[in-house]
Structure formats: structure tokens, C-alpha cells
Amino acid sequence: MSDEEHHFESSDAGASKTYPQQAGNIRKGGYIVIKGRPCKVVEVSTSKTGKHGHAKCHFVAIDIFTSKKLEDIVPSSHNCDVPHVNRTDYQLIDISEDGFVSLLTDNGSTKDDLKLPTDEALLTQLKAGFEEGKDIVVSVMSAMGEEQMCALKEVAPK
Amino acid sequence: MEDRVFSSVHSTVFKESESLEGKCDKIEGYDFNQGVNYPKLLRSMLTTGFQASNLGEAIDVVNQMLDWRLADETIVSEECSEEEKNSSYRDSVRCKIFLGFTSNLVSSGVRDTIRYLVQHHMVDVIVTTTGGVEEDLIKCLAPTFKGDFSLPGAYLRSKGLNRIGNLLVPNDNYCKFEDWIIPIFDEMLKEQKEENVLWTPSKLLARLGKEINNESSYLYWAYKMNIPVFCPGLTDGSLGDMLYFHSFRTSGLIIDVVQDIRAMNSEAVHATPRKTGMIILGGGLPKHHICNANMMRNGADYAVFINTGQEFDGSDSGARPDEAVSWGKIRGSAKTVKVYCDATIAFPLLVAETFASKREQTCEPKTIA
């Protein structure tokens, strides 16, 4: 096969979304993948080796996108998947009628594929601020191919 | 005057006794001048008194269980089918034996006595607790060791050793068990989803007996001999812990206890025209579960309890066979004995004088009625 056949797009698609970490090393406040969902750990308890077999870590975690509580029990020597969680700031350009927002990226292009947040309070604040013509910068959290607006701040107009 | 007082006192102290000659057995222990003859020693227990006599009677009752044939009963012609009147059929119909035991006995060497009985199909139904199952499987993966009752708990915990009486089971044994069983649960879940298998405790145990594939395991022989092993309390043990952890990894495995209670009670109900006998080591769940099933057929015909329980607290574990008669779990006409003894002493001796010696004599396999 000649090299011309290989054309790699520079995008996040090829980068790994998770990395493995030993269950015993994941702490409260860290991230973990449970049932395929990226979660933030709120509680860890370890039970020592005993009648139940190998030492185990019991994780209670919150799905970072849906806020659902999930739990898992994993042998502490086992590897778990930890999601890469990124936070990026974008300037808000427009809110479209079909529920998407238009954002300005660092390199000057637009990002139009982000949906409006599901969180009521955030949504109201966003719409209100936009109606009033304020300059808004939104924080977008992304993990495992999913992204969601998690915070916004109003910037004073220059 | 003094003579009258004297003779009245004399007749009070020396009250004439009823003669027991011919009515009761004389007490006579073993005479070691005969040499150290173990079968004779064991047979002498019947006339030695206290629990030795109870063990002697238990041996008697078990031998009656093993000797009984339908041919021994008179035919009640209205109730009998043609087949039941046939004499060679009646010679082949034997007592159905339920064997129950608690998990500590499987941790002990009594496990090997149990294995012998199952290997030669000498019992028909087994009921035990979860520990009674896993300790048998774990012994195929790693051994249990002899320790001491007085070993300090905190010290043992720091060394990763679990104490069962004066036995020790290293934590690592349970880790090996976990590594062995979790993939089997995965397969079982797959079969449940793809082939619509509905697992029950007894089906699960048959599968584990198949998978362990080790001749030292009684569960293996139960699988080979098609002897059902019932364990309604399946979640209460290390096996239950494994089910718990497995449900986090891949959830959905269902284990149906309703099907098993049908099967267990059916074993008793459909035993007729066979008589039923219960041999129960220890108390708790196995004791009650077997007695309860036999209640469904108006009571067992033979019962031997070997346990250390006392009845003063009203517990079922400590209850004598006569209490079970009041429930209809044992027939009023049944032959029953309770031996107040640790089964690690009583049971191997009992098997020596019953199942094992009969097998030695006949050397022919038991025919399944």
C-alpha cells in the first residue's frame, strides 16, 4: 500500500478516550468509567481480602453528564477505565431555534454541534443573558465523545 | 414398738423393686481382654449407656433404613397397583434417605465420609447450607488446615487466616474460589440469556459439581450420581458474596428458589411407596428443611439426629424428634434417635457400622428403586 492511501484527519477521534488505572489507586474526586459512563467518584471504600475473595474497592460515583448515581465493586488489583475529562471555554455567538448553540473557538472558527444544557438553572441563565445581549463565555466539559455545557460566565463588554 | 418402726423404715429404704430382668438390656461395656477389636467395640456401645447407647441405637435405626424393602410390608390390595403387587418389584423398593449437614462438618474431615456415601449412591437427597457447598469445592483448590480453638482472632486476621473452630482456612483459598467461580457465573448468565435456562440452587450446584470435576468432592459425585443437592439459603456464604460481586460486573443472573422448593417437597411427596429416612447432622436450615419436606408426606418413617443442640431454648436446632412428631414431620410410628454428640466423632463411627460394613459385605452396587 502506498503512503498516499493513508490520510489522517487531525481530530480527537483517534485519541484514546480513557486510560487504565488500578482500582486501588482511584480516589474520591477522581474519575471512573462505570457501565460505559464517565463518572466522578464521590465515595470509595475498600474491603480487605477475606471470605469474599480478593480485596475489593466499592465506588459510588455520579455520571458527569446525567448526574445519575452509579456504583461498582472492583477487585483492587484490577484495572479500571478512567475517562479523559476536558474543560474548554468558548465564547457564545448564537442560540439557534433547534436547540443548538453557536460557539467561537480559539482559532476563530465556529462550533455549532453543542446542544443547549439540560440543567434548568443554567439554561435560564444562558437564555436570559443572551437576550440581554451580554457577552457570555461557556465552559464545555467533554469526555468519551460526549460533551455538555457545565458553566457560563458573563464577560463585561469592552 | 421399736421393731415396728424398724421394719417400717426398713421397708421404706429397701422398697421392693420391680425386676427389669428380661425387660431392659443389661449395661455392659467392652472387654479389652478380647483384644482391640473395633467392630466389637462399636457394637458394645449399645450397652455402654448414655450417648454411646444412643449411637448404638442410631446405628440400629440406620441399618433398619438400609434393610427395609417394600416386600416387608403386607399388601393392602385396594390401594396397590398391579406393579406394586409384583414380588420382585417389592424386593427392589428401598427406603429413600435424606442426608442433611451443616457447613462446619464439610470444613472438617466428615466431608470425606459424606463423599463416600454420595459416591456409592447410598443417599437420595442432600440438603446443606452454602458453606456446606463451598467448603467442599474450595478443598479441591486448596486445603483446610488444623489449628486451635484458642488462636487469637486479631492475630489470625493480620495473617489472613480464617478460623472455623480449630480449623484454619487461608484467605487465599477464597481468592482461588472467586477466580474459579466467576467465569462459571458468566457462562451461566450467557446460557440464561441465550438458551433460556432458568437456574435454581440445585441446578447451579449440579453445574458446579460438573465443573469441579474432582473425585474428592461430594458435589462432583452428586452430579455424577444425579443426587439433588438443595441449598435454599444459597446467598448466605462465600458463594453468595460471589453472586453479589458478579452482579456488579455483569448483572442479570437469576436463581429461582421456587422451582427448588417444588423439587424438594416432591422428593418427599412422591417417595411413596418407598419409606423415607432422615439422617441429619447438626441443626439449622438443613434439619428443618428436610423435616418440613417430610411433613408433606405425613412424616418420615426413620429419623436419626446427631447434634449438640439443647431443647431448653425452644430452638428447632435443639428439638428432639418427638417435637417433630407433633408437627407431623415424623410419623408417630417412626423409629427415631437423637445422639447428643459432635458429628465428627459420631458420624464416621455410624457409617462404619452401617453403610460401609454393608457395602463390604455385599460388594454390589445399590440398585436405585
Coordinates of C-alpha atoms in Angstrom, one line a residue:
Chain A
M1 CA 0.0 0.0 0.0
S2 CA 1.4 3.4 -0.9
D3 CA 1.6 6.2 1.7
E4 CA -0.9 8.4 -0.2
E5 CA -3.6 6.0 0.8
H6 CA -3.2 7.0 4.5
H7 CA -4.8 10.3 5.2
F8 CA -5.2 11.0 8.9
E9 CA -7.6 13.7 9.9
S10 CA -6.4 15.8 12.8
S11 CA -9.3 15.4 15.2
D12 CA -9.9 13.8 18.6
A13 CA -11.5 10.7 17.0
G14 CA -8.2 8.7 17.1
A15 CA -7.1 9.7 20.6
S16 CA -7.9 7.3 23.4
K17 CA -10.9 8.4 25.5
T18 CA -9.9 6.5 28.6
Y19 CA -6.8 5.2 30.3
P20 CA -6.5 2.3 32.6
Q21 CA -5.7 2.7 36.3
Q22 CA -5.6 0.3 39.1
A23 CA -8.8 0.4 41.1
G24 CA -6.9 0.7 44.4
N25 CA -5.4 4.0 43.2
I26 CA -8.6 5.7 42.3
R27 CA -9.5 8.2 45.0
K28 CA -12.6 10.3 45.9
G29 CA -12.9 13.2 43.5
G30 CA -11.3 11.2 40.7
Y31 CA -13.0 9.9 37.6
I32 CA -14.0 6.4 36.7
V33 CA -16.0 4.7 33.9
I34 CA -19.0 2.7 35.2
K35 CA -21.2 0.7 32.8
G36 CA -19.7 2.8 29.9
R37 CA -20.5 6.1 31.6
P38 CA -17.9 8.7 32.7
C39 CA -18.4 9.4 36.4
K40 CA -16.9 11.4 39.2
V41 CA -16.1 9.4 42.3
V42 CA -17.9 10.6 45.5
E43 CA -17.1 7.6 47.7
V44 CA -14.6 4.8 47.9
S45 CA -14.5 2.0 50.4
T46 CA -12.1 -0.9 50.4
S47 CA -12.8 -4.3 51.9
K48 CA -9.8 -6.4 52.7
T49 CA -9.2 -9.8 51.3
G50 CA -11.3 -12.3 53.1
K51 CA -14.1 -14.8 52.7
H52 CA -15.4 -12.8 49.8
G53 CA -12.2 -13.3 47.9
H54 CA -9.8 -10.6 46.7
A55 CA -9.7 -7.2 48.3
K56 CA -12.4 -5.0 46.7
C57 CA -13.0 -1.3 46.1
H58 CA -16.6 -0.2 46.3
F59 CA -17.1 3.0 44.2
V60 CA -20.1 5.3 44.4
A61 CA -19.9 7.8 41.6
I62 CA -22.1 10.4 39.8
D63 CA -22.4 10.4 36.0
I64 CA -20.8 13.7 34.9
F65 CA -23.5 14.3 32.2
T66 CA -26.7 12.9 33.6
S67 CA -26.0 13.3 37.4
K68 CA -27.2 9.7 38.0
K69 CA -25.7 7.8 40.9
L70 CA -23.9 4.7 39.8
E71 CA -21.9 2.1 41.8
D72 CA -19.4 -0.6 41.1
I73 CA -17.4 -3.1 43.0
V74 CA -14.0 -4.0 41.5
P75 CA -11.1 -6.1 42.9
S76 CA -8.5 -3.6 44.0
S77 CA -5.8 -5.1 41.8
H78 CA -8.0 -4.9 38.8
N79 CA -7.6 -2.1 36.2
C80 CA -10.4 0.3 35.7
D81 CA -11.0 2.7 32.9
V82 CA -10.6 6.4 33.8
P83 CA -12.1 8.9 31.3
H84 CA -10.1 11.8 30.0
V85 CA -12.2 14.8 31.1
N86 CA -11.6 18.1 29.4
R87 CA -13.0 21.5 30.1
T88 CA -12.8 24.1 27.3
D89 CA -14.1 27.7 27.3
Y90 CA -15.8 29.1 24.2
Q91 CA -17.5 32.5 23.5
L92 CA -21.2 32.3 22.8
I93 CA -22.2 33.6 19.4
D94 CA -25.8 32.5 18.9
I95 CA -28.6 30.2 20.2
S96 CA -30.4 28.6 17.3
E97 CA -34.1 27.6 17.2
D98 CA -33.5 23.9 17.1
G99 CA -31.7 23.8 20.4
F100 CA -28.1 24.2 19.4
V101 CA -25.6 26.9 20.2
S102 CA -23.0 28.5 18.1
L103 CA -19.7 29.0 19.7
L104 CA -16.4 30.8 18.8
T105 CA -13.4 28.6 19.1
D106 CA -9.8 29.6 19.8
N107 CA -8.7 29.5 16.2
G108 CA -11.6 31.7 15.1
S109 CA -13.9 29.0 13.6
T110 CA -17.3 28.2 14.8
K111 CA -18.5 25.2 16.7
D112 CA -22.2 24.5 16.1
D113 CA -22.8 21.0 17.4
L114 CA -23.3 21.6 21.1
K115 CA -26.8 21.3 22.4
L116 CA -28.4 23.6 25.0
P117 CA -27.8 22.4 28.5
T118 CA -30.4 20.2 30.2
D119 CA -29.9 21.8 33.6
E120 CA -32.8 24.2 34.1
A121 CA -31.0 26.9 36.0
L122 CA -28.1 27.0 33.6
L123 CA -30.5 27.2 30.6
T124 CA -32.5 30.1 32.0
Q125 CA -29.3 32.0 32.9
L126 CA -28.0 31.4 29.4
K127 CA -31.1 32.5 27.5
A128 CA -31.6 35.5 29.8
G129 CA -28.0 36.6 29.4
F130 CA -28.2 36.2 25.6
E131 CA -31.4 38.1 25.3
E132 CA -29.9 40.9 27.1
G133 CA -27.0 41.0 24.7
K134 CA -24.4 40.2 27.2
D135 CA -21.1 38.6 26.3
I136 CA -21.1 35.1 27.5
V137 CA -18.3 32.6 27.8
V138 CA -19.4 29.0 28.3
S139 CA -17.4 26.1 29.8
V140 CA -17.9 22.8 28.0
M141 CA -17.0 19.6 29.7
S142 CA -16.1 16.7 27.3
A143 CA -15.4 13.1 28.0
M144 CA -15.7 9.8 25.9
G145 CA -17.2 11.5 22.9
E146 CA -19.9 13.3 24.8
E147 CA -19.9 17.0 25.7
Q148 CA -22.1 19.3 27.7
M149 CA -22.1 22.8 28.8
C150 CA -21.4 22.9 32.5
A151 CA -20.9 26.6 33.4
L152 CA -21.1 30.0 32.0
K153 CA -19.8 33.5 32.9
E154 CA -20.8 36.9 31.7
V155 CA -17.9 39.0 30.5
A156 CA -18.1 42.7 30.8
P157 CA -18.4 44.3 27.3
K158 CA -15.2 46.0 26.2
Chain B
M1 CA -42.6 -50.9 119.4
E2 CA -39.0 -50.4 118.1
D3 CA -39.4 -53.4 115.9
R4 CA -42.4 -51.9 114.2
V5 CA -40.5 -48.6 113.5
F6 CA -37.5 -50.5 112.4
S7 CA -39.5 -52.7 109.9
S8 CA -41.3 -49.6 108.5
V9 CA -38.0 -47.7 107.9
H10 CA -36.5 -50.9 106.5
S11 CA -39.4 -51.3 104.1
T12 CA -39.1 -47.6 103.0
V13 CA -35.4 -47.7 102.3
F14 CA -35.4 -51.2 100.8
K15 CA -38.5 -50.6 98.7
E16 CA -39.1 -53.7 96.8
S17 CA -38.1 -53.1 93.2
E18 CA -39.7 -54.2 90.1
S19 CA -37.5 -56.7 88.2
L20 CA -36.1 -55.4 85.0
E21 CA -34.7 -58.8 84.0
G22 CA -35.9 -59.6 80.5
K23 CA -37.4 -56.2 80.0
C24 CA -34.3 -54.0 79.7
D25 CA -30.8 -54.6 78.4
K26 CA -28.1 -55.0 80.9
I27 CA -25.3 -52.4 80.9
E28 CA -22.1 -54.0 79.8
G29 CA -19.1 -52.2 78.3
Y30 CA -16.4 -53.6 76.0
D31 CA -13.9 -56.0 77.5
F32 CA -10.5 -55.2 76.1
N33 CA -9.3 -58.6 77.2
Q34 CA -10.8 -59.7 73.9
G35 CA -8.2 -57.6 72.2
V36 CA -8.6 -54.3 70.3
N37 CA -11.5 -55.4 68.0
Y38 CA -13.0 -52.3 66.6
P39 CA -16.3 -53.8 65.2
K40 CA -17.0 -55.5 68.5
L41 CA -16.0 -52.3 70.4
L42 CA -18.5 -50.3 68.3
R43 CA -21.2 -52.9 68.8
S44 CA -20.6 -52.8 72.6
M45 CA -21.7 -49.1 72.6
L46 CA -25.3 -50.1 72.5
T47 CA -25.0 -51.5 76.1
T48 CA -22.5 -48.9 77.4
G49 CA -25.1 -46.3 78.3
F50 CA -25.6 -42.6 77.8
Q51 CA -24.7 -41.3 74.3
A52 CA -22.8 -44.5 73.4
S53 CA -26.2 -46.3 73.7
N54 CA -27.9 -43.6 71.6
L55 CA -25.2 -44.0 69.0
G56 CA -25.8 -47.8 69.1
E57 CA -29.5 -47.2 68.6
A58 CA -28.8 -44.8 65.8
I59 CA -26.7 -47.5 64.1
D60 CA -29.6 -49.8 64.5
V61 CA -32.1 -47.4 63.0
V62 CA -29.9 -46.7 60.0
N63 CA -29.5 -50.4 59.4
Q64 CA -33.2 -50.7 59.5
M65 CA -33.4 -48.0 56.9
L66 CA -31.0 -49.9 54.7
D67 CA -32.6 -53.2 55.2
W68 CA -36.2 -52.2 54.6
R69 CA -37.9 -53.4 51.4
L70 CA -41.5 -52.9 50.3
A71 CA -41.7 -56.7 50.4
D72 CA -41.6 -56.4 54.2
E73 CA -45.0 -54.6 54.2
T74 CA -48.2 -56.5 53.8
I75 CA -50.1 -55.7 50.7
V76 CA -53.2 -53.5 51.1
S77 CA -54.8 -54.8 48.0
E78 CA -57.3 -51.9 47.4
E79 CA -54.5 -49.3 47.4
C80 CA -52.0 -51.2 45.3
S81 CA -51.3 -51.1 41.6
E82 CA -50.5 -54.3 39.8
E83 CA -46.9 -53.4 39.7
E84 CA -46.8 -52.8 43.4
K85 CA -48.1 -56.4 43.9
N86 CA -45.3 -57.9 42.0
S87 CA -42.8 -59.5 44.4
S88 CA -39.6 -58.8 42.7
Y89 CA -40.6 -55.2 42.3
R90 CA -41.4 -55.2 46.1
D91 CA -38.0 -56.6 46.8
S92 CA -36.4 -53.7 44.9
V93 CA -38.2 -50.8 46.5
R94 CA -36.0 -49.4 49.3
C95 CA -36.1 -46.6 51.8
K96 CA -35.4 -43.1 50.5
I97 CA -32.7 -41.4 52.5
F98 CA -32.4 -37.7 53.1
L99 CA -29.0 -36.5 54.3
G100 CA -28.6 -33.1 55.9
F101 CA -25.5 -31.5 57.3
T102 CA -24.1 -28.1 58.3
S103 CA -21.1 -26.3 56.8
N104 CA -18.7 -26.8 59.7
L105 CA -18.9 -30.6 59.0
V106 CA -17.8 -30.1 55.4
S107 CA -14.9 -28.0 56.6
S108 CA -14.0 -31.0 58.8
G109 CA -13.0 -34.4 57.7
V110 CA -16.6 -35.6 57.8
R111 CA -16.7 -34.2 54.2
D112 CA -14.8 -37.3 53.1
T113 CA -17.3 -39.6 54.9
I114 CA -20.1 -37.7 53.1
R115 CA -18.3 -38.1 49.8
Y116 CA -18.1 -41.9 50.3
L117 CA -21.9 -42.0 50.8
V118 CA -22.6 -39.9 47.7
Q119 CA -20.0 -41.7 45.6
H120 CA -21.8 -45.0 46.1
H121 CA -25.3 -43.6 45.8
M122 CA -26.1 -44.5 49.4
V123 CA -28.3 -41.4 50.0
D124 CA -31.0 -40.0 47.7
V125 CA -31.3 -36.3 48.6
I126 CA -28.9 -33.9 50.2
V127 CA -29.7 -30.6 52.0
T128 CA -27.0 -28.3 53.2
T129 CA -26.0 -24.7 53.8
T130 CA -23.9 -22.5 51.4
G131 CA -20.8 -23.2 53.4
G132 CA -21.5 -26.9 53.1
V133 CA -21.1 -26.4 49.3
E134 CA -18.2 -24.0 49.0
E135 CA -16.0 -25.7 51.6
D136 CA -16.2 -28.9 49.5
L137 CA -15.3 -27.0 46.3
I138 CA -12.6 -25.0 47.9
K139 CA -10.9 -28.1 49.3
C140 CA -10.3 -29.1 45.7
L141 CA -8.5 -25.9 45.0
A142 CA -6.5 -25.5 48.3
P143 CA -6.5 -27.4 51.6
T144 CA -8.0 -26.5 55.1
F145 CA -5.6 -26.8 58.0
K146 CA -5.7 -27.9 61.6
G147 CA -5.3 -25.0 64.0
D148 CA -6.6 -24.5 67.5
F149 CA -9.7 -23.0 69.2
S150 CA -7.5 -20.7 71.2
L151 CA -5.7 -18.9 68.4
P152 CA -6.4 -15.1 68.9
G153 CA -8.7 -13.6 66.3
A154 CA -6.8 -10.3 65.7
Y155 CA -3.6 -12.2 65.1
L156 CA -5.3 -14.5 62.7
R157 CA -6.8 -11.6 60.8
S158 CA -3.5 -10.0 60.4
K159 CA -2.1 -13.2 58.9
G160 CA -5.1 -13.6 56.6
L161 CA -6.3 -16.8 58.3
N162 CA -10.0 -17.5 58.9
R163 CA -10.8 -19.8 61.9
I164 CA -13.5 -22.4 61.9
G165 CA -13.4 -23.9 65.3
N166 CA -9.9 -25.4 65.4
L167 CA -9.5 -25.4 61.7
L168 CA -7.9 -22.7 59.6
V169 CA -8.8 -21.6 56.1
P170 CA -6.4 -19.0 54.5
N171 CA -8.0 -16.0 52.7
D172 CA -6.1 -17.1 49.6
N173 CA -8.4 -20.2 49.4
Y174 CA -11.4 -17.9 48.9
C175 CA -9.5 -15.9 46.3
K176 CA -8.9 -19.1 44.4
F177 CA -12.6 -19.9 44.7
E178 CA -13.5 -16.5 43.4
D179 CA -11.2 -16.9 40.4
W180 CA -12.7 -20.3 39.7
I181 CA -16.3 -19.5 40.1
I182 CA -16.8 -16.0 38.4
P183 CA -16.2 -17.3 34.9
I184 CA -18.7 -20.1 35.6
F185 CA -21.3 -17.5 36.6
D186 CA -20.5 -15.6 33.3
E187 CA -21.2 -18.8 31.3
M188 CA -24.4 -19.5 33.3
L189 CA -25.7 -15.9 32.7
K190 CA -24.9 -16.4 29.0
E191 CA -26.9 -19.7 29.0
Q192 CA -29.7 -18.0 30.8
K193 CA -29.9 -15.2 28.2
E194 CA -29.3 -17.3 25.1
E195 CA -30.8 -20.7 25.9
N196 CA -33.5 -19.5 28.4
V197 CA -32.1 -21.7 31.2
L198 CA -33.7 -20.8 34.5
W199 CA -31.2 -21.6 37.2
T200 CA -32.1 -22.8 40.6
P201 CA -29.8 -23.5 43.6
S202 CA -29.9 -27.3 42.9
K203 CA -29.1 -26.8 39.2
L204 CA -26.3 -24.4 40.0
L205 CA -24.8 -26.9 42.4
A206 CA -25.1 -29.7 39.8
R207 CA -23.2 -27.4 37.4
L208 CA -20.5 -26.6 40.0
G209 CA -20.2 -30.4 40.7
K210 CA -19.6 -30.9 37.0
E211 CA -17.1 -28.1 36.7
I212 CA -15.0 -29.0 39.7
N213 CA -14.5 -32.4 38.2
N214 CA -12.6 -33.7 41.2
E215 CA -13.2 -37.1 42.8
S216 CA -12.5 -35.8 46.3
S217 CA -15.6 -33.6 46.1
Y218 CA -19.0 -34.9 47.2
L219 CA -20.6 -32.3 44.9
Y220 CA -18.9 -33.9 41.9
W221 CA -20.3 -37.3 42.9
A222 CA -23.7 -35.8 43.5
Y223 CA -23.6 -34.6 39.9
K224 CA -22.4 -37.9 38.5
M225 CA -25.0 -39.9 40.5
N226 CA -27.8 -37.5 39.8
I227 CA -28.4 -36.9 43.5
P228 CA -30.0 -33.4 44.0
V229 CA -28.3 -31.1 46.5
F230 CA -30.7 -28.5 47.8
C231 CA -29.4 -25.3 49.3
P232 CA -32.3 -22.8 49.8
G233 CA -30.0 -20.4 51.6
L234 CA -27.6 -20.2 48.7
T235 CA -26.7 -16.5 49.2
D236 CA -25.6 -16.9 52.8
G237 CA -21.9 -17.7 52.4
S238 CA -18.9 -17.0 50.2
L239 CA -20.9 -18.2 47.2
G240 CA -23.4 -15.5 48.0
D241 CA -20.6 -13.0 48.1
M242 CA -19.5 -14.2 44.6
L243 CA -23.1 -13.7 43.3
Y244 CA -23.1 -10.2 44.8
F245 CA -19.8 -9.2 43.1
H246 CA -20.8 -10.9 39.9
S247 CA -23.9 -8.8 39.8
F248 CA -21.8 -5.6 39.6
R249 CA -19.6 -6.9 36.8
T250 CA -22.4 -8.3 34.7
S251 CA -25.9 -8.1 36.3
G252 CA -28.9 -10.3 35.5
L253 CA -28.2 -13.8 36.8
I254 CA -31.4 -15.1 38.2
I255 CA -31.7 -18.0 40.7
D256 CA -35.1 -19.4 41.3
V257 CA -35.9 -20.8 44.7
V258 CA -39.5 -21.6 43.9
Q259 CA -38.6 -24.3 41.5
D260 CA -36.4 -25.9 44.1
I261 CA -38.9 -26.0 46.9
R262 CA -41.2 -27.8 44.4
A263 CA -38.5 -30.3 43.7
M264 CA -37.5 -30.8 47.4
N265 CA -41.1 -31.3 48.6
S266 CA -41.8 -33.5 45.6
E267 CA -38.9 -35.8 46.7
A268 CA -40.8 -36.4 49.9
V269 CA -44.4 -36.4 48.5
H270 CA -43.6 -38.7 45.5
A271 CA -41.4 -41.1 47.6
T272 CA -44.4 -43.4 48.3
P273 CA -44.5 -46.4 48.2
R274 CA -40.9 -46.1 49.5
K275 CA -40.4 -45.3 53.2
T276 CA -38.3 -42.2 54.0
G277 CA -35.5 -41.8 56.4
M278 CA -33.7 -38.7 57.6
I279 CA -30.1 -38.6 58.7
I280 CA -29.4 -35.0 59.9
L281 CA -26.0 -33.8 61.2
G282 CA -26.3 -30.5 63.1
G283 CA -29.2 -28.2 63.2
G284 CA -30.3 -25.0 61.5
L285 CA -31.5 -24.9 57.9
P286 CA -30.7 -28.5 56.8
K287 CA -32.5 -30.0 59.8
H288 CA -35.7 -28.0 59.4
H289 CA -35.8 -28.1 55.6
I290 CA -35.7 -31.9 55.5
C291 CA -38.2 -32.3 58.3
N292 CA -40.5 -29.8 56.7
A293 CA -40.4 -31.6 53.3
N294 CA -41.3 -34.9 55.0
M295 CA -44.2 -33.2 56.7
M296 CA -45.7 -33.1 53.2
R297 CA -46.0 -36.8 53.2
N298 CA -47.3 -37.0 56.8
G299 CA -43.9 -37.7 58.3
A300 CA -40.7 -39.6 57.8
D301 CA -40.5 -43.3 58.9
Y302 CA -37.0 -43.1 60.3
A303 CA -35.0 -40.2 61.8
V304 CA -31.5 -40.0 63.2
F305 CA -30.4 -36.7 64.5
I306 CA -26.7 -36.1 65.5
N307 CA -26.2 -32.7 67.1
T308 CA -25.3 -30.9 70.2
G309 CA -28.3 -28.7 70.4
Q310 CA -30.4 -28.4 73.5
E311 CA -34.2 -28.0 73.6
F312 CA -34.5 -25.7 76.6
D313 CA -34.4 -22.6 74.5
G314 CA -37.2 -23.8 72.2
S315 CA -35.0 -23.8 69.1
D316 CA -35.7 -26.1 66.2
S317 CA -32.0 -27.0 66.1
G318 CA -32.2 -28.4 69.7
A319 CA -35.6 -30.0 69.3
R320 CA -35.8 -33.8 69.8
P321 CA -37.5 -36.0 67.2
D322 CA -40.6 -36.1 69.4
E323 CA -41.2 -32.4 68.8
A324 CA -41.1 -33.1 65.0
V325 CA -43.8 -35.8 65.6
S326 CA -46.1 -33.1 67.0
W327 CA -45.8 -31.3 63.7
G328 CA -46.3 -34.3 61.5
K329 CA -42.7 -34.1 60.3
I330 CA -42.0 -37.6 61.7
R331 CA -44.7 -40.3 62.0
G332 CA -45.8 -41.4 65.4
S333 CA -44.8 -45.0 64.4
A334 CA -41.4 -43.9 63.2
K335 CA -38.1 -45.2 64.6
T336 CA -36.1 -42.2 65.8
V337 CA -32.9 -41.5 67.8
K338 CA -31.1 -38.3 68.7
V339 CA -27.4 -38.7 69.5
Y340 CA -26.1 -35.8 71.6
C341 CA -22.6 -35.7 70.1
D342 CA -20.3 -33.8 67.9
A343 CA -20.8 -35.4 64.5
T344 CA -17.1 -35.5 63.8
I345 CA -17.0 -38.3 66.4
A346 CA -20.4 -40.0 65.9
F347 CA -20.9 -40.0 62.1
P348 CA -17.8 -41.8 60.9
L349 CA -18.4 -44.5 63.5
L350 CA -22.0 -44.7 62.5
V351 CA -21.1 -45.1 58.8
A352 CA -18.6 -47.7 59.7
E353 CA -21.3 -49.9 61.3
T354 CA -23.9 -49.3 58.7
F355 CA -23.3 -48.1 55.1
A356 CA -19.7 -49.1 54.9
S357 CA -20.0 -52.5 56.5
K358 CA -23.0 -53.5 54.4
R359 CA -21.1 -52.5 51.3
E360 CA -18.1 -54.5 52.4
Q361 CA -20.4 -57.5 52.9
T362 CA -22.3 -57.3 49.7
C363 CA -19.8 -55.6 47.4
E364 CA -22.6 -55.0 45.0
P365 CA -23.8 -51.5 43.9
K366 CA -27.0 -50.2 45.4
T367 CA -29.9 -50.6 43.0
I368 CA -31.9 -47.4 42.6
A369 CA -35.5 -48.0 43.3

